[in-house]
PDB file of C-alpha atoms in Angstrom:
ATOM      1  CA  MET A   1     -45.364  -0.744 -25.046  1.00 48.00           C
ATOM      2  CA  LYS A   2     -44.827   0.810 -21.629  1.00 43.00           C
ATOM      3  CA  THR A   3     -43.625  -2.524 -20.227  1.00 42.00           C
ATOM      4  CA  LYS A   4     -41.119  -2.912 -23.060  1.00 38.00           C
ATOM      5  CA  SER A   5     -39.817   0.603 -22.455  1.00 37.00           C
ATOM      6  CA  LEU A   6     -39.394  -0.081 -18.739  1.00 32.00           C
ATOM      7  CA  LEU A   7     -37.695  -3.398 -19.467  1.00 37.00           C
ATOM      8  CA  PHE A   8     -35.368  -1.686 -21.957  1.00 38.00           C
ATOM      9  CA  LEU A   9     -34.480   1.020 -19.385  1.00 36.00           C
ATOM     10  CA  PHE A  10     -33.842  -1.623 -16.723  1.00 41.00           C
ATOM     11  CA  VAL A  11     -31.544  -3.629 -19.008  1.00 38.00           C
ATOM     12  CA  LEU A  12     -29.751  -0.459 -20.117  1.00 38.00           C
ATOM     13  CA  SER A  13     -29.222   0.766 -16.552  1.00 40.00           C
ATOM     14  CA  SER A  14     -27.983  -2.692 -15.511  1.00 39.00           C
ATOM     15  CA  PHE A  15     -25.506  -2.685 -18.385  1.00 42.00           C
ATOM     16  CA  VAL A  16     -24.259   0.812 -17.494  1.00 38.00           C
ATOM     17  CA  ALA A  17     -23.868  -0.159 -13.823  1.00 39.00           C
ATOM     18  CA  PHE A  18     -21.973  -3.332 -14.787  1.00 41.00           C
ATOM     19  CA  ALA A  19     -19.723  -1.447 -17.203  1.00 42.00           C
ATOM     20  CA  GLN A  20     -18.773   1.031 -14.491  1.00 45.00           C
ATOM     21  CA  THR A  21     -17.726  -1.709 -12.066  1.00 53.00           C
ATOM     22  CA  LYS A  22     -15.660  -3.643 -14.597  1.00 69.00           C
ATOM     23  CA  VAL A  23     -12.025  -3.857 -13.497  1.00 76.00           C
ATOM     24  CA  SER A  24      -9.357  -3.168 -16.124  1.00 89.00           C
ATOM     25  CA  PRO A  25      -6.560  -5.713 -16.644  1.00 92.00           C
ATOM     26  CA  GLU A  26      -4.050  -3.126 -15.362  1.00 92.00           C
ATOM     27  CA  GLU A  27      -6.040  -2.586 -12.171  1.00 95.00           C
ATOM     28  CA  SER A  28      -6.308  -6.331 -11.646  1.00 95.00           C
ATOM     29  CA  ASN A  29      -2.543  -6.765 -12.178  1.00 96.00           C
ATOM     30  CA  ILE A  30      -1.751  -3.895  -9.783  1.00 97.00           C
ATOM     31  CA  LYS A  31      -3.934  -5.506  -7.106  1.00 96.00           C
ATOM     32  CA  LYS A  32      -2.281  -8.872  -7.692  1.00 96.00           C
ATOM     33  CA  SER A  33       1.260  -7.411  -7.465  1.00 96.00           C
ATOM     34  CA  LEU A  34       0.481  -5.300  -4.382  1.00 96.00           C
ATOM     35  CA  THR A  35      -1.192  -8.253  -2.660  1.00 96.00           C
ATOM     36  CA  TYR A  36       1.938 -10.313  -3.355  1.00 96.00           C
ATOM     37  CA  PHE A  37       4.098  -7.564  -1.836  1.00 95.00           C
ATOM     38  CA  VAL A  38       1.947  -7.166   1.301  1.00 93.00           C
ATOM     39  CA  ASN A  39       1.669 -10.937   1.771  1.00 94.00           C
ATOM     40  CA  SER A  40       5.441 -11.323   1.422  1.00 94.00           C
ATOM     41  CA  VAL A  41       5.983  -8.842   4.261  1.00 91.00           C
ATOM     42  CA  LYS A  42       3.108 -10.337   6.261  1.00 90.00           C
ATOM     43  CA  ASP A  43       4.640 -13.829   5.927  1.00 92.00           C
ATOM     44  CA  LYS A  44       8.051 -12.373   6.894  1.00 90.00           C
ATOM     45  CA  LYS A  45       9.530 -13.213   3.478  1.00 94.00           C
ATOM     46  CA  ILE A  46      11.377  -9.904   3.511  1.00 94.00           C
ATOM     47  CA  GLU A  47      13.721 -10.569   0.556  1.00 95.00           C
ATOM     48  CA  GLN A  48      10.706 -11.476  -1.561  1.00 95.00           C
ATOM     49  CA  GLY A  49       8.958  -8.289  -0.447  1.00 95.00           C
ATOM     50  CA  VAL A  50      11.993  -6.098  -1.155  1.00 96.00           C
ATOM     51  CA  ASN A  51      12.043  -7.469  -4.721  1.00 96.00           C
ATOM     52  CA  CYS A  52       8.611  -5.841  -5.180  1.00 96.00           C
ATOM     53  CA  ILE A  53      10.056  -2.369  -4.610  1.00 97.00           C
ATOM     54  CA  TYR A  54      10.804  -0.160  -7.619  1.00 97.00           C
ATOM     55  CA  PRO A  55      14.579  -0.541  -8.260  1.00 96.00           C
ATOM     56  CA  LYS A  56      15.178   3.221  -8.659  1.00 95.00           C
ATOM     57  CA  PHE A  57      14.048   3.636  -5.038  1.00 95.00           C
ATOM     58  CA  PHE A  58      17.297   1.984  -3.969  1.00 95.00           C
ATOM     59  CA  THR A  59      19.155   5.110  -5.082  1.00 93.00           C
ATOM     60  CA  ILE A  60      17.587   6.777  -2.004  1.00 91.00           C
ATOM     61  CA  ILE A  61      17.836   3.849   0.430  1.00 91.00           C
ATOM     62  CA  PRO A  62      20.204   1.013  -0.535  1.00 95.00           C
ATOM     63  CA  LYS A  63      18.518  -2.362  -1.018  1.00 96.00           C
ATOM     64  CA  ASP A  64      20.400  -4.036   1.845  1.00 95.00           C
ATOM     65  CA  GLN A  65      19.454  -1.179   4.190  1.00 95.00           C
ATOM     66  CA  MET A  66      15.780  -1.511   3.170  1.00 93.00           C
ATOM     67  CA  THR A  67      15.943  -5.271   3.778  1.00 95.00           C
ATOM     68  CA  GLN A  68      17.473  -4.654   7.205  1.00 94.00           C
ATOM     69  CA  LEU A  69      14.838  -2.020   8.067  1.00 90.00           C
ATOM     70  CA  LEU A  70      11.941  -4.310   7.116  1.00 91.00           C
ATOM     71  CA  ASN A  71      13.532  -7.204   9.031  1.00 91.00           C
ATOM     72  CA  MET A  72      13.907  -5.035  12.135  1.00 88.00           C
ATOM     73  CA  THR A  73      10.274  -3.972  11.837  1.00 86.00           C
ATOM     74  CA  TYR A  74       8.544  -7.254  10.987  1.00 88.00           C
ATOM     75  CA  ASN A  75      10.921  -9.775  12.609  1.00 85.00           C
ATOM     76  CA  ASN A  76      11.399  -7.854  15.859  1.00 82.00           C
ATOM     77  CA  PRO A  77      11.155 -10.141  18.931  1.00 80.00           C
ATOM     78  CA  PHE A  78      10.142  -7.180  21.142  1.00 80.00           C
ATOM     79  CA  MET A  79       7.256  -6.016  18.954  1.00 82.00           C
ATOM     80  CA  LYS A  80       5.314  -8.672  17.097  1.00 87.00           C
ATOM     81  CA  ILE A  81       3.464  -7.208  14.102  1.00 90.00           C
ATOM     82  CA  GLU A  82       0.628  -8.849  12.191  1.00 91.00           C
ATOM     83  CA  VAL A  83      -0.690  -7.458   8.907  1.00 91.00           C
ATOM     84  CA  GLN A  84      -4.389  -8.162   8.339  1.00 91.00           C
ATOM     85  CA  ASP A  85      -7.312  -7.327   6.094  1.00 91.00           C
ATOM     86  CA  LEU A  86      -5.780  -5.734   2.971  1.00 93.00           C
ATOM     87  CA  LYS A  87      -8.337  -3.548   1.153  1.00 95.00           C
ATOM     88  CA  PHE A  88      -8.005  -1.513  -2.022  1.00 95.00           C
ATOM     89  CA  GLY A  89      -9.216   2.026  -2.467  1.00 95.00           C
ATOM     90  CA  SER A  90      -8.897   3.988  -5.669  1.00 95.00           C
ATOM     91  CA  ILE A  91      -6.382   2.927  -8.291  1.00 95.00           C
ATOM     92  CA  GLY A  92      -5.381   5.610 -10.774  1.00 95.00           C
ATOM     93  CA  LYS A  93      -5.422   4.990 -14.510  1.00 95.00           C
ATOM     94  CA  PRO A  94      -1.844   4.087 -15.504  1.00 96.00           C
ATOM     95  CA  GLU A  95       0.024   6.920 -17.251  1.00 96.00           C
ATOM     96  CA  LEU A  96       2.862   6.281 -19.696  1.00 97.00           C
ATOM     97  CA  ILE A  97       5.870   8.483 -18.866  1.00 96.00           C
ATOM     98  CA  ASP A  98       9.326   7.789 -20.326  1.00 94.00           C
ATOM     99  CA  ASP A  99       8.550   4.173 -21.317  1.00 96.00           C
ATOM    100  CA  GLU A 100       7.079   3.255 -17.914  1.00 97.00           C
ATOM    101  CA  TYR A 101       3.526   3.209 -16.599  1.00 97.00           C
ATOM    102  CA  PHE A 102       2.726   4.911 -13.288  1.00 97.00           C
ATOM    103  CA  SER A 103      -0.428   4.589 -11.192  1.00 97.00           C
ATOM    104  CA  ILE A 104      -1.228   5.961  -7.734  1.00 96.00           C
ATOM    105  CA  VAL A 105      -2.832   3.298  -5.524  1.00 96.00           C
ATOM    106  CA  ASN A 106      -4.733   3.880  -2.297  1.00 96.00           C
ATOM    107  CA  TYR A 107      -5.064   0.886  -0.015  1.00 95.00           C
ATOM    108  CA  SER A 108      -5.394   0.017   3.641  1.00 95.00           C
ATOM    109  CA  PHE A 109      -4.771  -2.781   6.066  1.00 94.00           C
ATOM    110  CA  LYS A 110      -4.902  -3.389   9.778  1.00 95.00           C
ATOM    111  CA  LEU A 111      -1.785  -3.780  11.895  1.00 93.00           C
ATOM    112  CA  LYS A 112      -1.767  -5.574  15.191  1.00 94.00           C
ATOM    113  CA  CYS A 113       1.358  -4.717  17.217  1.00 92.00           C
ATOM    114  CA  ASN A 114       2.040  -6.658  20.380  1.00 92.00           C
ATOM    115  CA  VAL A 115       4.304  -4.561  22.652  1.00 90.00           C
ATOM    116  CA  ASN A 116       3.874  -6.627  25.832  1.00 88.00           C
ATOM    117  CA  SER A 117       7.603  -7.251  26.236  1.00 86.00           C
ATOM    118  CA  MET A 118       8.504  -3.528  26.114  1.00 87.00           C
ATOM    119  CA  ASN A 119       8.962  -1.253  29.104  1.00 88.00           C
ATOM    120  CA  GLU A 120       6.636   1.731  29.636  1.00 87.00           C
ATOM    121  CA  ASP A 121       9.101   4.252  28.188  1.00 91.00           C
ATOM    122  CA  MET A 122       9.385   2.264  24.920  1.00 88.00           C
ATOM    123  CA  LYS A 123       5.602   1.852  24.781  1.00 87.00           C
ATOM    124  CA  LYS A 124       5.220   5.648  25.001  1.00 88.00           C
ATOM    125  CA  LYS A 125       7.736   6.137  22.181  1.00 91.00           C
ATOM    126  CA  ILE A 126       5.957   3.533  20.039  1.00 89.00           C
ATOM    127  CA  ASN A 127       2.613   5.230  20.769  1.00 91.00           C
ATOM    128  CA  ALA A 128       3.999   8.614  19.694  1.00 93.00           C
ATOM    129  CA  ALA A 129       5.501   7.173  16.507  1.00 91.00           C
ATOM    130  CA  LEU A 130       2.314   5.275  15.546  1.00 91.00           C
ATOM    131  CA  THR A 131       0.067   8.252  16.304  1.00 93.00           C
ATOM    132  CA  ASN A 132       2.319  10.552  14.282  1.00 92.00           C
ATOM    133  CA  LYS A 133       2.420   8.157  11.328  1.00 90.00           C
ATOM    134  CA  TYR A 134      -1.195   6.945  11.173  1.00 93.00           C
ATOM    135  CA  GLY A 135      -3.175   9.618  13.067  1.00 93.00           C
ATOM    136  CA  LYS A 136      -4.648   9.430  16.564  1.00 94.00           C
ATOM    137  CA  GLU A 137      -8.037   8.285  15.239  1.00 96.00           C
ATOM    138  CA  ASN A 138      -6.389   5.252  13.578  1.00 96.00           C
ATOM    139  CA  VAL A 139      -4.404   3.988  16.593  1.00 96.00           C
ATOM    140  CA  LYS A 140      -6.036   2.140  19.467  1.00 95.00           C
ATOM    141  CA  TYR A 141      -4.146   0.722  22.444  1.00 93.00           C
ATOM    142  CA  LEU A 142      -5.561  -2.246  24.340  1.00 92.00           C
ATOM    143  CA  ALA A 143      -3.670  -1.867  27.629  1.00 89.00           C
ATOM    144  CA  ASN A 144      -4.894  -5.146  29.149  1.00 90.00           C
ATOM    145  CA  GLU A 145      -3.424  -7.052  26.168  1.00 90.00           C
ATOM    146  CA  GLY A 146      -0.451  -4.789  25.420  1.00 90.00           C
ATOM    147  CA  ILE A 147      -1.569  -4.543  21.794  1.00 93.00           C
ATOM    148  CA  TYR A 148      -1.911  -1.649  19.368  1.00 94.00           C
ATOM    149  CA  LEU A 149      -4.566  -1.916  16.669  1.00 95.00           C
ATOM    150  CA  ILE A 150      -3.821   0.355  13.730  1.00 95.00           C
ATOM    151  CA  ASN A 151      -5.866   1.218  10.665  1.00 96.00           C
ATOM    152  CA  ALA A 152      -3.118   1.921   8.151  1.00 94.00           C
ATOM    153  CA  ASN A 153      -4.306   4.013   5.205  1.00 94.00           C
ATOM    154  CA  MET A 154      -1.546   3.917   2.622  1.00 94.00           C
ATOM    155  CA  ARG A 155      -0.611   5.253  -0.810  1.00 95.00           C
ATOM    156  CA  ALA A 156       1.836   3.800  -3.255  1.00 96.00           C
ATOM    157  CA  CYS A 157       2.933   4.438  -6.788  1.00 97.00           C
ATOM    158  CA  ALA A 158       2.798   1.320  -8.944  1.00 97.00           C
ATOM    159  CA  ILE A 159       5.331   1.264 -11.793  1.00 97.00           C
ATOM    160  CA  SER A 160       5.526  -1.136 -14.741  1.00 97.00           C
ATOM    161  CA  LYS A 161       7.042  -1.417 -18.184  1.00 97.00           C
ATOM    162  CA  ASP A 162       4.498  -3.976 -19.446  1.00 96.00           C
ATOM    163  CA  ARG A 163       1.368  -3.172 -17.343  1.00 94.00           C
ATOM    164  CA  LYS A 164       1.428  -6.782 -16.175  1.00 95.00           C
ATOM    165  CA  TYR A 165       4.081  -6.882 -13.436  1.00 96.00           C
ATOM    166  CA  TRP A 166       4.217  -3.907 -11.078  1.00 98.00           C
ATOM    167  CA  LYS A 167       6.803  -2.616  -8.611  1.00 97.00           C
ATOM    168  CA  PHE A 168       5.998  -0.143  -5.833  1.00 97.00           C
ATOM    169  CA  VAL A 169       7.179   2.963  -4.055  1.00 95.00           C
ATOM    170  CA  MET A 170       5.359   4.179  -0.954  1.00 93.00           C
ATOM    171  CA  VAL A 171       4.329   7.782  -1.591  1.00 92.00           C
ATOM    172  CA  GLU A 172       3.913   9.861   1.515  1.00 83.00           C
ATOM    173  CA  LYS A 173       4.148  13.628   1.762  1.00 79.00           C
ATOM    174  CA  GLU A 174       7.030  13.520   4.229  1.00 79.00           C
ATOM    175  CA  TYR A 175       9.204  11.719   1.643  1.00 81.00           C
ATOM    176  CA  LYS A 176       8.244  13.909  -1.308  1.00 85.00           C
ATOM    177  CA  LYS A 177      11.671  15.613  -1.512  1.00 88.00           C
ATOM    178  CA  GLN A 178      13.495  12.282  -1.775  1.00 90.00           C
ATOM    179  CA  LEU A 179      10.981  10.838  -4.247  1.00 93.00           C
ATOM    180  CA  VAL A 180      11.819  13.606  -6.758  1.00 92.00           C
ATOM    181  CA  LYS A 181      14.954  11.545  -7.512  1.00 92.00           C
ATOM    182  CA  VAL A 182      12.868   8.457  -8.283  1.00 94.00           C
ATOM    183  CA  LEU A 183       9.508   9.463  -9.782  1.00 95.00           C
ATOM    184  CA  PRO A 184       8.553  11.801 -12.647  1.00 95.00           C
ATOM    185  CA  GLN A 185       7.419  15.297 -11.675  1.00 94.00           C
ATOM    186  CA  LYS A 186       3.903  14.610 -13.006  1.00 94.00           C
ATOM    187  CA  ILE A 187       3.549  11.842 -10.414  1.00 93.00           C
ATOM    188  CA  ILE A 188       5.225  13.870  -7.637  1.00 92.00           C
ATOM    189  CA  ASP A 189       2.579  16.573  -8.186  1.00 91.00           C
ATOM    190  CA  LYS A 190      -0.132  14.032  -7.279  1.00 88.00           C
ATOM    191  CA  ILE A 191       1.381  13.200  -3.893  1.00 85.00           C
TER     192      ILE A 191
END
């Protein structure tokens, strides 16, 4: 009897543990869409990447300006950037607001920035910008190689009408005022 009870408890605890790790279809679709976006930028398919951005965001920054900005960043001959090792953190349960679903997504990746062709003054400016954006503890400079290694911890809001295909807006505190024009207040409060 004792053995059966222990076996029952083991099976029950295994089931509970499995149930807690089960990924919802929405979460899986968000990961798939965000991976597509990051890989598009990583592969320098900027137009493809820009098409993954939530269309209302282009009321803040016009689409052609966003395309130009991403091209200048990821196709810059003076600073070669590689995106590596995409990892997902927490993904919020999608909330239906005004016929659209919204979910806050935490994720991270590593950036490798080669600044070998820049002069010392530009390297200092890049260092200041990277440190300000990602935090001193997340930016490492390898002077002998002229390379910055960055741990980029990011947040985005995933938006969808059908919970299958998701578009994204990067949500960072410094852009909160502009995002009020794009995202519902309930989502803004979570930033």
